[in-house]
Amino acid sequence: MKRSLWWLARAAINGLNEHPPINQTVYLTHVKWVTGKKQLEKYFSRFGPIKDVALFFDSESGLHRGFASLTFVNAESAAAAVQQRPHVIDGGSGVFNST
């Protein structure tokens, strides 16, 4: 909600033609438990250089929770990855959310 209000305020100031900014970090959900950092980095490096890949694990079970964050070196690469969906890795279809 905060982000929506921020964007509306920016749009009012700058005009409605401006798009909301896309960050370098994007979040991927529905990641299969067999998918690792190296597979994600290899797959998404086609959109540009990647600074960091983080997989999230359950603290009690130690199992992969099914989502990851990818930080690209530049925002243009992140935008390209978000626009080129759906992404299918290891038979699973991933869903992107940009910050």
PDB file of N, CA and C in Angstrom:
ATOM      1  N   MET A   1       0.816  -1.182   0.000  1.00  0.00           N
ATOM      2  CA  MET A   1       0.000   0.000   0.000  1.00  0.00           C
ATOM      3  C   MET A   1       0.868   1.256   0.000  1.00  0.00           C
ATOM      4  N   LYS A   2       1.927   1.263   0.826  1.00  0.00           N
ATOM      5  CA  LYS A   2       2.820   2.416   0.852  1.00  0.00           C
ATOM      6  C   LYS A   2       3.387   2.694  -0.530  1.00  0.00           C
ATOM      7  N   ARG A   3       3.805   1.619  -1.214  1.00  0.00           N
ATOM      8  CA  ARG A   3       4.401   1.770  -2.538  1.00  0.00           C
ATOM      9  C   ARG A   3       3.389   2.346  -3.521  1.00  0.00           C
ATOM     10  N   SER A   4       2.138   1.910  -3.438  1.00  0.00           N
ATOM     11  CA  SER A   4       1.093   2.424  -4.319  1.00  0.00           C
ATOM     12  C   SER A   4       0.872   3.909  -4.079  1.00  0.00           C
ATOM     13  N   LEU A   5       0.826   4.297  -2.814  1.00  0.00           N
ATOM     14  CA  LEU A   5       0.645   5.711  -2.495  1.00  0.00           C
ATOM     15  C   LEU A   5       1.835   6.530  -2.960  1.00  0.00           C
ATOM     16  N   TRP A   6       3.028   5.976  -2.787  1.00  0.00           N
ATOM     17  CA  TRP A   6       4.228   6.674  -3.239  1.00  0.00           C
ATOM     18  C   TRP A   6       4.177   6.889  -4.748  1.00  0.00           C
ATOM     19  N   TRP A   7       3.792   5.831  -5.484  1.00  0.00           N
ATOM     20  CA  TRP A   7       3.747   5.931  -6.937  1.00  0.00           C
ATOM     21  C   TRP A   7       2.692   6.931  -7.379  1.00  0.00           C
ATOM     22  N   LEU A   8       1.531   6.939  -6.727  1.00  0.00           N
ATOM     23  CA  LEU A   8       0.484   7.901  -7.072  1.00  0.00           C
ATOM     24  C   LEU A   8       0.952   9.331  -6.828  1.00  0.00           C
ATOM     25  N   ALA A   9       1.668   9.547  -5.733  1.00  0.00           N
ATOM     26  CA  ALA A   9       2.193  10.884  -5.457  1.00  0.00           C
ATOM     27  C   ALA A   9       3.207  11.295  -6.517  1.00  0.00           C
ATOM     28  N   ARG A  10       4.101  10.363  -6.896  1.00  0.00           N
ATOM     29  CA  ARG A  10       5.087  10.660  -7.950  1.00  0.00           C
ATOM     30  C   ARG A  10       4.392  10.934  -9.279  1.00  0.00           C
ATOM     31  N   ALA A  11       3.343  10.163  -9.588  1.00  0.00           N
ATOM     32  CA  ALA A  11       2.614  10.347 -10.837  1.00  0.00           C
ATOM     33  C   ALA A  11       1.940  11.711 -10.866  1.00  0.00           C
ATOM     34  N   ALA A  12       1.411  12.145  -9.738  1.00  0.00           N
ATOM     35  CA  ALA A  12       0.765  13.451  -9.670  1.00  0.00           C
ATOM     36  C   ALA A  12       1.775  14.571  -9.896  1.00  0.00           C
ATOM     37  N   ILE A  13       2.973  14.387  -9.381  1.00  0.00           N
ATOM     38  CA  ILE A  13       4.013  15.406  -9.538  1.00  0.00           C
ATOM     39  C   ILE A  13       4.594  15.391 -10.947  1.00  0.00           C
ATOM     40  N   ASN A  14       4.920  14.214 -11.471  1.00  0.00           N
ATOM     41  CA  ASN A  14       5.640  14.088 -12.738  1.00  0.00           C
ATOM     42  C   ASN A  14       4.759  13.785 -13.935  1.00  0.00           C
ATOM     43  N   GLY A  15       3.501  13.540 -13.738  1.00  0.00           N
ATOM     44  CA  GLY A  15       2.636  13.147 -14.840  1.00  0.00           C
ATOM     45  C   GLY A  15       2.486  11.642 -14.868  1.00  0.00           C
ATOM     46  N   LEU A  16       1.421  11.155 -15.448  1.00  0.00           N
ATOM     47  CA  LEU A  16       1.113   9.729 -15.433  1.00  0.00           C
ATOM     48  C   LEU A  16       1.927   8.910 -16.419  1.00  0.00           C
ATOM     49  N   ASN A  17       2.775   9.518 -17.221  1.00  0.00           N
ATOM     50  CA  ASN A  17       3.576   8.770 -18.196  1.00  0.00           C
ATOM     51  C   ASN A  17       4.760   8.058 -17.563  1.00  0.00           C
ATOM     52  N   GLU A  18       5.116   8.444 -16.355  1.00  0.00           N
ATOM     53  CA  GLU A  18       6.268   7.820 -15.697  1.00  0.00           C
ATOM     54  C   GLU A  18       5.856   6.474 -15.114  1.00  0.00           C
ATOM     55  N   HIS A  19       6.669   5.450 -15.364  1.00  0.00           N
ATOM     56  CA  HIS A  19       6.412   4.122 -14.822  1.00  0.00           C
ATOM     57  C   HIS A  19       7.046   4.012 -13.446  1.00  0.00           C
ATOM     58  N   PRO A  20       6.507   3.158 -12.575  1.00  0.00           N
ATOM     59  CA  PRO A  20       7.148   2.976 -11.276  1.00  0.00           C
ATOM     60  C   PRO A  20       8.545   2.394 -11.450  1.00  0.00           C
ATOM     61  N   PRO A  21       9.488   2.774 -10.604  1.00  0.00           N
ATOM     62  CA  PRO A  21      10.859   2.296 -10.763  1.00  0.00           C
ATOM     63  C   PRO A  21      10.963   0.788 -10.520  1.00  0.00           C
ATOM     64  N   ILE A  22      11.865   0.159 -11.251  1.00  0.00           N
ATOM     65  CA  ILE A  22      12.129  -1.261 -11.052  1.00  0.00           C
ATOM     66  C   ILE A  22      13.490  -1.384 -10.398  1.00  0.00           C
ATOM     67  N   ASN A  23      13.520  -2.125  -9.343  1.00  0.00           N
ATOM     68  CA  ASN A  23      14.737  -2.306  -8.578  1.00  0.00           C
ATOM     69  C   ASN A  23      15.606  -3.375  -9.235  1.00  0.00           C
ATOM     70  N   GLN A  24      16.800  -3.545  -8.732  1.00  0.00           N
ATOM     71  CA  GLN A  24      17.705  -4.579  -9.225  1.00  0.00           C
ATOM     72  C   GLN A  24      17.353  -5.945  -8.661  1.00  0.00           C
ATOM     73  N   THR A  25      16.590  -5.995  -7.583  1.00  0.00           N
ATOM     74  CA  THR A  25      16.242  -7.259  -6.938  1.00  0.00           C
ATOM     75  C   THR A  25      14.827  -7.664  -7.297  1.00  0.00           C
ATOM     76  N   VAL A  26      14.687  -8.917  -7.702  1.00  0.00           N
ATOM     77  CA  VAL A  26      13.373  -9.478  -7.996  1.00  0.00           C
ATOM     78  C   VAL A  26      13.211 -10.757  -7.185  1.00  0.00           C
ATOM     79  N   TYR A  27      11.974 -11.128  -6.933  1.00  0.00           N
ATOM     80  CA  TYR A  27      11.672 -12.309  -6.128  1.00  0.00           C
ATOM     81  C   TYR A  27      10.962 -13.339  -6.981  1.00  0.00           C
ATOM     82  N   LEU A  28      11.392 -14.565  -6.853  1.00  0.00           N
ATOM     83  CA  LEU A  28      10.851 -15.672  -7.626  1.00  0.00           C
ATOM     84  C   LEU A  28      10.164 -16.637  -6.678  1.00  0.00           C
ATOM     85  N   THR A  29       8.915 -16.981  -6.993  1.00  0.00           N
ATOM     86  CA  THR A  29       8.171 -17.946  -6.186  1.00  0.00           C
ATOM     87  C   THR A  29       7.952 -19.218  -6.988  1.00  0.00           C
ATOM     88  N   HIS A  30       7.467 -20.236  -6.346  1.00  0.00           N
ATOM     89  CA  HIS A  30       7.217 -21.547  -6.959  1.00  0.00           C
ATOM     90  C   HIS A  30       8.504 -22.192  -7.475  1.00  0.00           C
ATOM     91  N   VAL A  31       9.594 -21.976  -6.770  1.00  0.00           N
ATOM     92  CA  VAL A  31      10.871 -22.597  -7.123  1.00  0.00           C
ATOM     93  C   VAL A  31      10.844 -24.034  -6.608  1.00  0.00           C
ATOM     94  N   LYS A  32      11.158 -24.984  -7.485  1.00  0.00           N
ATOM     95  CA  LYS A  32      11.156 -26.392  -7.069  1.00  0.00           C
ATOM     96  C   LYS A  32      12.293 -26.640  -6.074  1.00  0.00           C
ATOM     97  N   TRP A  33      12.075 -27.593  -5.185  1.00  0.00           N
ATOM     98  CA  TRP A  33      13.056 -27.869  -4.138  1.00  0.00           C
ATOM     99  C   TRP A  33      14.354 -28.429  -4.694  1.00  0.00           C
ATOM    100  N   VAL A  34      14.338 -28.967  -5.915  1.00  0.00           N
ATOM    101  CA  VAL A  34      15.556 -29.511  -6.518  1.00  0.00           C
ATOM    102  C   VAL A  34      16.391 -28.434  -7.209  1.00  0.00           C
ATOM    103  N   THR A  35      15.856 -27.234  -7.341  1.00  0.00           N
ATOM    104  CA  THR A  35      16.554 -26.146  -8.024  1.00  0.00           C
ATOM    105  C   THR A  35      17.510 -25.462  -7.056  1.00  0.00           C
ATOM    106  N   GLY A  36      18.757 -25.291  -7.492  1.00  0.00           N
ATOM    107  CA  GLY A  36      19.766 -24.661  -6.652  1.00  0.00           C
ATOM    108  C   GLY A  36      20.174 -23.294  -7.165  1.00  0.00           C
ATOM    109  N   LYS A  37      21.063 -22.666  -6.419  1.00  0.00           N
ATOM    110  CA  LYS A  37      21.560 -21.338  -6.785  1.00  0.00           C
ATOM    111  C   LYS A  37      22.211 -21.331  -8.161  1.00  0.00           C
ATOM    112  N   LYS A  38      23.014 -22.350  -8.436  1.00  0.00           N
ATOM    113  CA  LYS A  38      23.742 -22.387  -9.708  1.00  0.00           C
ATOM    114  C   LYS A  38      22.783 -22.470 -10.897  1.00  0.00           C
ATOM    115  N   GLN A  39      21.706 -23.261 -10.770  1.00  0.00           N
ATOM    116  CA  GLN A  39      20.734 -23.347 -11.861  1.00  0.00           C
ATOM    117  C   GLN A  39      20.043 -22.006 -12.082  1.00  0.00           C
ATOM    118  N   LEU A  40      19.668 -21.338 -10.991  1.00  0.00           N
ATOM    119  CA  LEU A  40      19.014 -20.036 -11.126  1.00  0.00           C
ATOM    120  C   LEU A  40      19.960 -19.011 -11.748  1.00  0.00           C
ATOM    121  N   GLU A  41      21.208 -19.013 -11.284  1.00  0.00           N
ATOM    122  CA  GLU A  41      22.181 -18.066 -11.830  1.00  0.00           C
ATOM    123  C   GLU A  41      22.440 -18.335 -13.309  1.00  0.00           C
ATOM    124  N   LYS A  42      22.587 -19.592 -13.676  1.00  0.00           N
ATOM    125  CA  LYS A  42      22.828 -19.940 -15.077  1.00  0.00           C
ATOM    126  C   LYS A  42      21.645 -19.535 -15.954  1.00  0.00           C
ATOM    127  N   TYR A  43      20.437 -19.831 -15.495  1.00  0.00           N
ATOM    128  CA  TYR A  43      19.241 -19.527 -16.278  1.00  0.00           C
ATOM    129  C   TYR A  43      19.045 -18.018 -16.449  1.00  0.00           C
ATOM    130  N   PHE A  44      19.134 -17.256 -15.360  1.00  0.00           N
ATOM    131  CA  PHE A  44      18.814 -15.834 -15.414  1.00  0.00           C
ATOM    132  C   PHE A  44      19.972 -14.957 -15.870  1.00  0.00           C
ATOM    133  N   SER A  45      21.173 -15.509 -15.998  1.00  0.00           N
ATOM    134  CA  SER A  45      22.303 -14.710 -16.489  1.00  0.00           C
ATOM    135  C   SER A  45      22.121 -14.333 -17.956  1.00  0.00           C
ATOM    136  N   ARG A  46      21.188 -14.962 -18.651  1.00  0.00           N
ATOM    137  CA  ARG A  46      20.904 -14.564 -20.042  1.00  0.00           C
ATOM    138  C   ARG A  46      20.331 -13.150 -20.124  1.00  0.00           C
ATOM    139  N   PHE A  47      19.784 -12.647 -19.020  1.00  0.00           N
ATOM    140  CA  PHE A  47      19.202 -11.309 -19.004  1.00  0.00           C
ATOM    141  C   PHE A  47      20.208 -10.249 -18.585  1.00  0.00           C
ATOM    142  N   GLY A  48      21.329 -10.682 -18.028  1.00  0.00           N
ATOM    143  CA  GLY A  48      22.360  -9.754 -17.599  1.00  0.00           C
ATOM    144  C   GLY A  48      23.114 -10.318 -16.411  1.00  0.00           C
ATOM    145  N   PRO A  49      24.205  -9.657 -16.029  1.00  0.00           N
ATOM    146  CA  PRO A  49      25.014 -10.155 -14.915  1.00  0.00           C
ATOM    147  C   PRO A  49      24.242 -10.128 -13.599  1.00  0.00           C
ATOM    148  N   ILE A  50      24.459 -11.172 -12.799  1.00  0.00           N
ATOM    149  CA  ILE A  50      23.764 -11.323 -11.529  1.00  0.00           C
ATOM    150  C   ILE A  50      24.749 -11.088 -10.391  1.00  0.00           C
ATOM    151  N   LYS A  51      24.335 -10.262  -9.452  1.00  0.00           N
ATOM    152  CA  LYS A  51      25.164  -9.947  -8.291  1.00  0.00           C
ATOM    153  C   LYS A  51      24.994 -10.990  -7.182  1.00  0.00           C
ATOM    154  N   ASP A  52      23.734 -11.434  -6.959  1.00  0.00           N
ATOM    155  CA  ASP A  52      23.488 -12.355  -5.849  1.00  0.00           C
ATOM    156  C   ASP A  52      22.232 -13.183  -6.102  1.00  0.00           C
ATOM    157  N   VAL A  53      22.271 -14.431  -5.652  1.00  0.00           N
ATOM    158  CA  VAL A  53      21.111 -15.326  -5.667  1.00  0.00           C
ATOM    159  C   VAL A  53      20.938 -15.841  -4.246  1.00  0.00           C
ATOM    160  N   ALA A  54      19.735 -15.707  -3.713  1.00  0.00           N
ATOM    161  CA  ALA A  54      19.462 -16.196  -2.358  1.00  0.00           C
ATOM    162  C   ALA A  54      18.255 -17.120  -2.380  1.00  0.00           C
ATOM    163  N   LEU A  55      18.438 -18.324  -1.861  1.00  0.00           N
ATOM    164  CA  LEU A  55      17.337 -19.266  -1.668  1.00  0.00           C
ATOM    165  C   LEU A  55      16.947 -19.206  -0.198  1.00  0.00           C
ATOM    166  N   PHE A  56      15.674 -19.361   0.088  1.00  0.00           N
ATOM    167  CA  PHE A  56      15.202 -19.252   1.463  1.00  0.00           C
ATOM    168  C   PHE A  56      14.787 -20.624   1.988  1.00  0.00           C
ATOM    169  N   PHE A  57      15.266 -20.944   3.187  1.00  0.00           N
ATOM    170  CA  PHE A  57      15.048 -22.252   3.796  1.00  0.00           C
ATOM    171  C   PHE A  57      14.281 -22.116   5.109  1.00  0.00           C
ATOM    172  N   ASP A  58      13.535 -23.152   5.445  1.00  0.00           N
ATOM    173  CA  ASP A  58      12.815 -23.218   6.709  1.00  0.00           C
ATOM    174  C   ASP A  58      13.827 -23.443   7.832  1.00  0.00           C
ATOM    175  N   SER A  59      13.743 -22.655   8.885  1.00  0.00           N
ATOM    176  CA  SER A  59      14.732 -22.754   9.964  1.00  0.00           C
ATOM    177  C   SER A  59      14.598 -24.040  10.775  1.00  0.00           C
ATOM    178  N   GLU A  60      13.406 -24.592  10.851  1.00  0.00           N
ATOM    179  CA  GLU A  60      13.216 -25.816  11.631  1.00  0.00           C
ATOM    180  C   GLU A  60      13.559 -27.074  10.843  1.00  0.00           C
ATOM    181  N   SER A  61      13.034 -27.171   9.621  1.00  0.00           N
ATOM    182  CA  SER A  61      13.234 -28.400   8.841  1.00  0.00           C
ATOM    183  C   SER A  61      14.486 -28.349   7.975  1.00  0.00           C
ATOM    184  N   GLY A  62      14.944 -27.138   7.647  1.00  0.00           N
ATOM    185  CA  GLY A  62      16.091 -27.000   6.762  1.00  0.00           C
ATOM    186  C   GLY A  62      15.747 -27.183   5.297  1.00  0.00           C
ATOM    187  N   LEU A  63      14.459 -27.359   4.998  1.00  0.00           N
ATOM    188  CA  LEU A  63      14.028 -27.559   3.615  1.00  0.00           C
ATOM    189  C   LEU A  63      13.811 -26.226   2.910  1.00  0.00           C
ATOM    190  N   HIS A  64      14.010 -26.247   1.603  1.00  0.00           N
ATOM    191  CA  HIS A  64      13.808 -25.074   0.766  1.00  0.00           C
ATOM    192  C   HIS A  64      12.342 -24.657   0.817  1.00  0.00           C
ATOM    193  N   ARG A  65      12.079 -23.361   0.964  1.00  0.00           N
ATOM    194  CA  ARG A  65      10.709 -22.868   1.131  1.00  0.00           C
ATOM    195  C   ARG A  65      10.019 -22.559  -0.190  1.00  0.00           C
ATOM    196  N   GLY A  66      10.719 -22.652  -1.318  1.00  0.00           N
ATOM    197  CA  GLY A  66      10.073 -22.464  -2.612  1.00  0.00           C
ATOM    198  C   GLY A  66      10.154 -21.071  -3.188  1.00  0.00           C
ATOM    199  N   PHE A  67      10.985 -20.223  -2.610  1.00  0.00           N
ATOM    200  CA  PHE A  67      11.174 -18.913  -3.224  1.00  0.00           C
ATOM    201  C   PHE A  67      12.618 -18.460  -3.088  1.00  0.00           C
ATOM    202  N   ALA A  68      12.959 -17.477  -3.942  1.00  0.00           N
ATOM    203  CA  ALA A  68      14.342 -16.999  -4.012  1.00  0.00           C
ATOM    204  C   ALA A  68      14.343 -15.520  -4.364  1.00  0.00           C
ATOM    205  N   SER A  69      15.462 -14.866  -4.131  1.00  0.00           N
ATOM    206  CA  SER A  69      15.649 -13.496  -4.605  1.00  0.00           C
ATOM    207  C   SER A  69      16.861 -13.479  -5.521  1.00  0.00           C
ATOM    208  N   LEU A  70      16.744 -12.691  -6.568  1.00  0.00           N
ATOM    209  CA  LEU A  70      17.831 -12.511  -7.530  1.00  0.00           C
ATOM    210  C   LEU A  70      18.163 -11.032  -7.576  1.00  0.00           C
ATOM    211  N   THR A  71      19.417 -10.695  -7.383  1.00  0.00           N
ATOM    212  CA  THR A  71      19.844  -9.306  -7.489  1.00  0.00           C
ATOM    213  C   THR A  71      20.733  -9.186  -8.712  1.00  0.00           C
ATOM    214  N   PHE A  72      20.271  -8.406  -9.671  1.00  0.00           N
ATOM    215  CA  PHE A  72      21.028  -8.169 -10.893  1.00  0.00           C
ATOM    216  C   PHE A  72      21.963  -6.983 -10.687  1.00  0.00           C
ATOM    217  N   VAL A  73      22.973  -6.882 -11.522  1.00  0.00           N
ATOM    218  CA  VAL A  73      23.920  -5.775 -11.436  1.00  0.00           C
ATOM    219  C   VAL A  73      23.232  -4.459 -11.802  1.00  0.00           C
ATOM    220  N   ASN A  74      22.293  -4.503 -12.753  1.00  0.00           N
ATOM    221  CA  ASN A  74      21.582  -3.283 -13.133  1.00  0.00           C
ATOM    222  C   ASN A  74      20.079  -3.533 -13.241  1.00  0.00           C
ATOM    223  N   ALA A  75      19.318  -2.464 -13.114  1.00  0.00           N
ATOM    224  CA  ALA A  75      17.854  -2.551 -13.112  1.00  0.00           C
ATOM    225  C   ALA A  75      17.299  -2.973 -14.468  1.00  0.00           C
ATOM    226  N   GLU A  76      18.000  -2.658 -15.551  1.00  0.00           N
ATOM    227  CA  GLU A  76      17.523  -3.033 -16.886  1.00  0.00           C
ATOM    228  C   GLU A  76      17.468  -4.550 -17.043  1.00  0.00           C
ATOM    229  N   SER A  77      18.448  -5.239 -16.498  1.00  0.00           N
ATOM    230  CA  SER A  77      18.461  -6.705 -16.552  1.00  0.00           C
ATOM    231  C   SER A  77      17.307  -7.282 -15.749  1.00  0.00           C
ATOM    232  N   ALA A  78      17.053  -6.702 -14.585  1.00  0.00           N
ATOM    233  CA  ALA A  78      15.932  -7.157 -13.757  1.00  0.00           C
ATOM    234  C   ALA A  78      14.615  -6.941 -14.486  1.00  0.00           C
ATOM    235  N   ALA A  79      14.474  -5.789 -15.130  1.00  0.00           N
ATOM    236  CA  ALA A  79      13.244  -5.502 -15.878  1.00  0.00           C
ATOM    237  C   ALA A  79      13.060  -6.485 -17.024  1.00  0.00           C
ATOM    238  N   ALA A  80      14.143  -6.813 -17.717  1.00  0.00           N
ATOM    239  CA  ALA A  80      14.060  -7.776 -18.824  1.00  0.00           C
ATOM    240  C   ALA A  80      13.631  -9.149 -18.320  1.00  0.00           C
ATOM    241  N   ALA A  81      14.151  -9.566 -17.187  1.00  0.00           N
ATOM    242  CA  ALA A  81      13.782 -10.871 -16.625  1.00  0.00           C
ATOM    243  C   ALA A  81      12.314 -10.900 -16.218  1.00  0.00           C
ATOM    244  N   VAL A  82      11.827  -9.811 -15.643  1.00  0.00           N
ATOM    245  CA  VAL A  82      10.429  -9.746 -15.225  1.00  0.00           C
ATOM    246  C   VAL A  82       9.503  -9.773 -16.438  1.00  0.00           C
ATOM    247  N   GLN A  83       9.879  -9.072 -17.504  1.00  0.00           N
ATOM    248  CA  GLN A  83       9.029  -8.988 -18.695  1.00  0.00           C
ATOM    249  C   GLN A  83       9.012 -10.277 -19.501  1.00  0.00           C
ATOM    250  N   GLN A  84      10.038 -11.082 -19.435  1.00  0.00           N
ATOM    251  CA  GLN A  84      10.162 -12.299 -20.245  1.00  0.00           C
ATOM    252  C   GLN A  84       9.599 -13.524 -19.538  1.00  0.00           C
ATOM    253  N   ARG A  85       8.472 -13.420 -18.905  1.00  0.00           N
ATOM    254  CA  ARG A  85       7.922 -14.570 -18.203  1.00  0.00           C
ATOM    255  C   ARG A  85       6.875 -15.275 -19.029  1.00  0.00           C
ATOM    256  N   PRO A  86       6.505 -16.489 -18.734  1.00  0.00           N
ATOM    257  CA  PRO A  86       6.862 -17.283 -17.569  1.00  0.00           C
ATOM    258  C   PRO A  86       8.231 -17.936 -17.719  1.00  0.00           C
ATOM    259  N   HIS A  87       8.843 -18.233 -16.609  1.00  0.00           N
ATOM    260  CA  HIS A  87      10.124 -18.922 -16.578  1.00  0.00           C
ATOM    261  C   HIS A  87       9.895 -20.338 -16.068  1.00  0.00           C
ATOM    262  N   VAL A  88      10.367 -21.322 -16.816  1.00  0.00           N
ATOM    263  CA  VAL A  88      10.219 -22.718 -16.404  1.00  0.00           C
ATOM    264  C   VAL A  88      11.610 -23.282 -16.146  1.00  0.00           C
ATOM    265  N   ILE A  89      11.864 -23.636 -14.883  1.00  0.00           N
ATOM    266  CA  ILE A  89      13.159 -24.165 -14.470  1.00  0.00           C
ATOM    267  C   ILE A  89      12.910 -25.481 -13.750  1.00  0.00           C
ATOM    268  N   ASP A  90      13.590 -26.524 -14.163  1.00  0.00           N
ATOM    269  CA  ASP A  90      13.423 -27.853 -13.564  1.00  0.00           C
ATOM    270  C   ASP A  90      11.962 -28.302 -13.559  1.00  0.00           C
ATOM    271  N   GLY A  91      11.235 -27.922 -14.605  1.00  0.00           N
ATOM    272  CA  GLY A  91       9.844 -28.342 -14.730  1.00  0.00           C
ATOM    273  C   GLY A  91       8.858 -27.526 -13.926  1.00  0.00           C
ATOM    274  N   GLY A  92       9.338 -26.535 -13.189  1.00  0.00           N
ATOM    275  CA  GLY A  92       8.448 -25.683 -12.397  1.00  0.00           C
ATOM    276  C   GLY A  92       8.347 -24.304 -13.010  1.00  0.00           C
ATOM    277  N   SER A  93       7.173 -23.727 -12.973  1.00  0.00           N
ATOM    278  CA  SER A  93       6.946 -22.398 -13.521  1.00  0.00           C
ATOM    279  C   SER A  93       7.090 -21.370 -12.411  1.00  0.00           C
ATOM    280  N   GLY A  94       7.992 -20.420 -12.589  1.00  0.00           N
ATOM    281  CA  GLY A  94       8.243 -19.409 -11.569  1.00  0.00           C
ATOM    282  C   GLY A  94       7.449 -18.146 -11.807  1.00  0.00           C
ATOM    283  N   VAL A  95       7.135 -17.461 -10.736  1.00  0.00           N
ATOM    284  CA  VAL A  95       6.404 -16.205 -10.792  1.00  0.00           C
ATOM    285  C   VAL A  95       7.293 -15.130 -10.194  1.00  0.00           C
ATOM    286  N   PHE A  96       7.426 -14.005 -10.913  1.00  0.00           N
ATOM    287  CA  PHE A  96       8.277 -12.916 -10.470  1.00  0.00           C
ATOM    288  C   PHE A  96       7.490 -11.801  -9.828  1.00  0.00           C
ATOM    289  N   ASN A  97       8.078 -11.197  -8.828  1.00  0.00           N
ATOM    290  CA  ASN A  97       7.579  -9.962  -8.239  1.00  0.00           C
ATOM    291  C   ASN A  97       8.776  -9.047  -8.089  1.00  0.00           C
ATOM    292  N   SER A  98       8.679  -7.838  -8.639  1.00  0.00           N
ATOM    293  CA  SER A  98       9.792  -6.900  -8.488  1.00  0.00           C
ATOM    294  C   SER A  98       9.520  -6.007  -7.296  1.00  0.00           C
ATOM    295  N   THR A  99      10.592  -5.492  -6.703  1.00  0.00           N
ATOM    296  CA  THR A  99      10.432  -4.610  -5.550  1.00  0.00           C
ATOM    297  C   THR A  99      10.502  -3.182  -5.995  1.00  0.00           C
TER     298      THR A  99
END
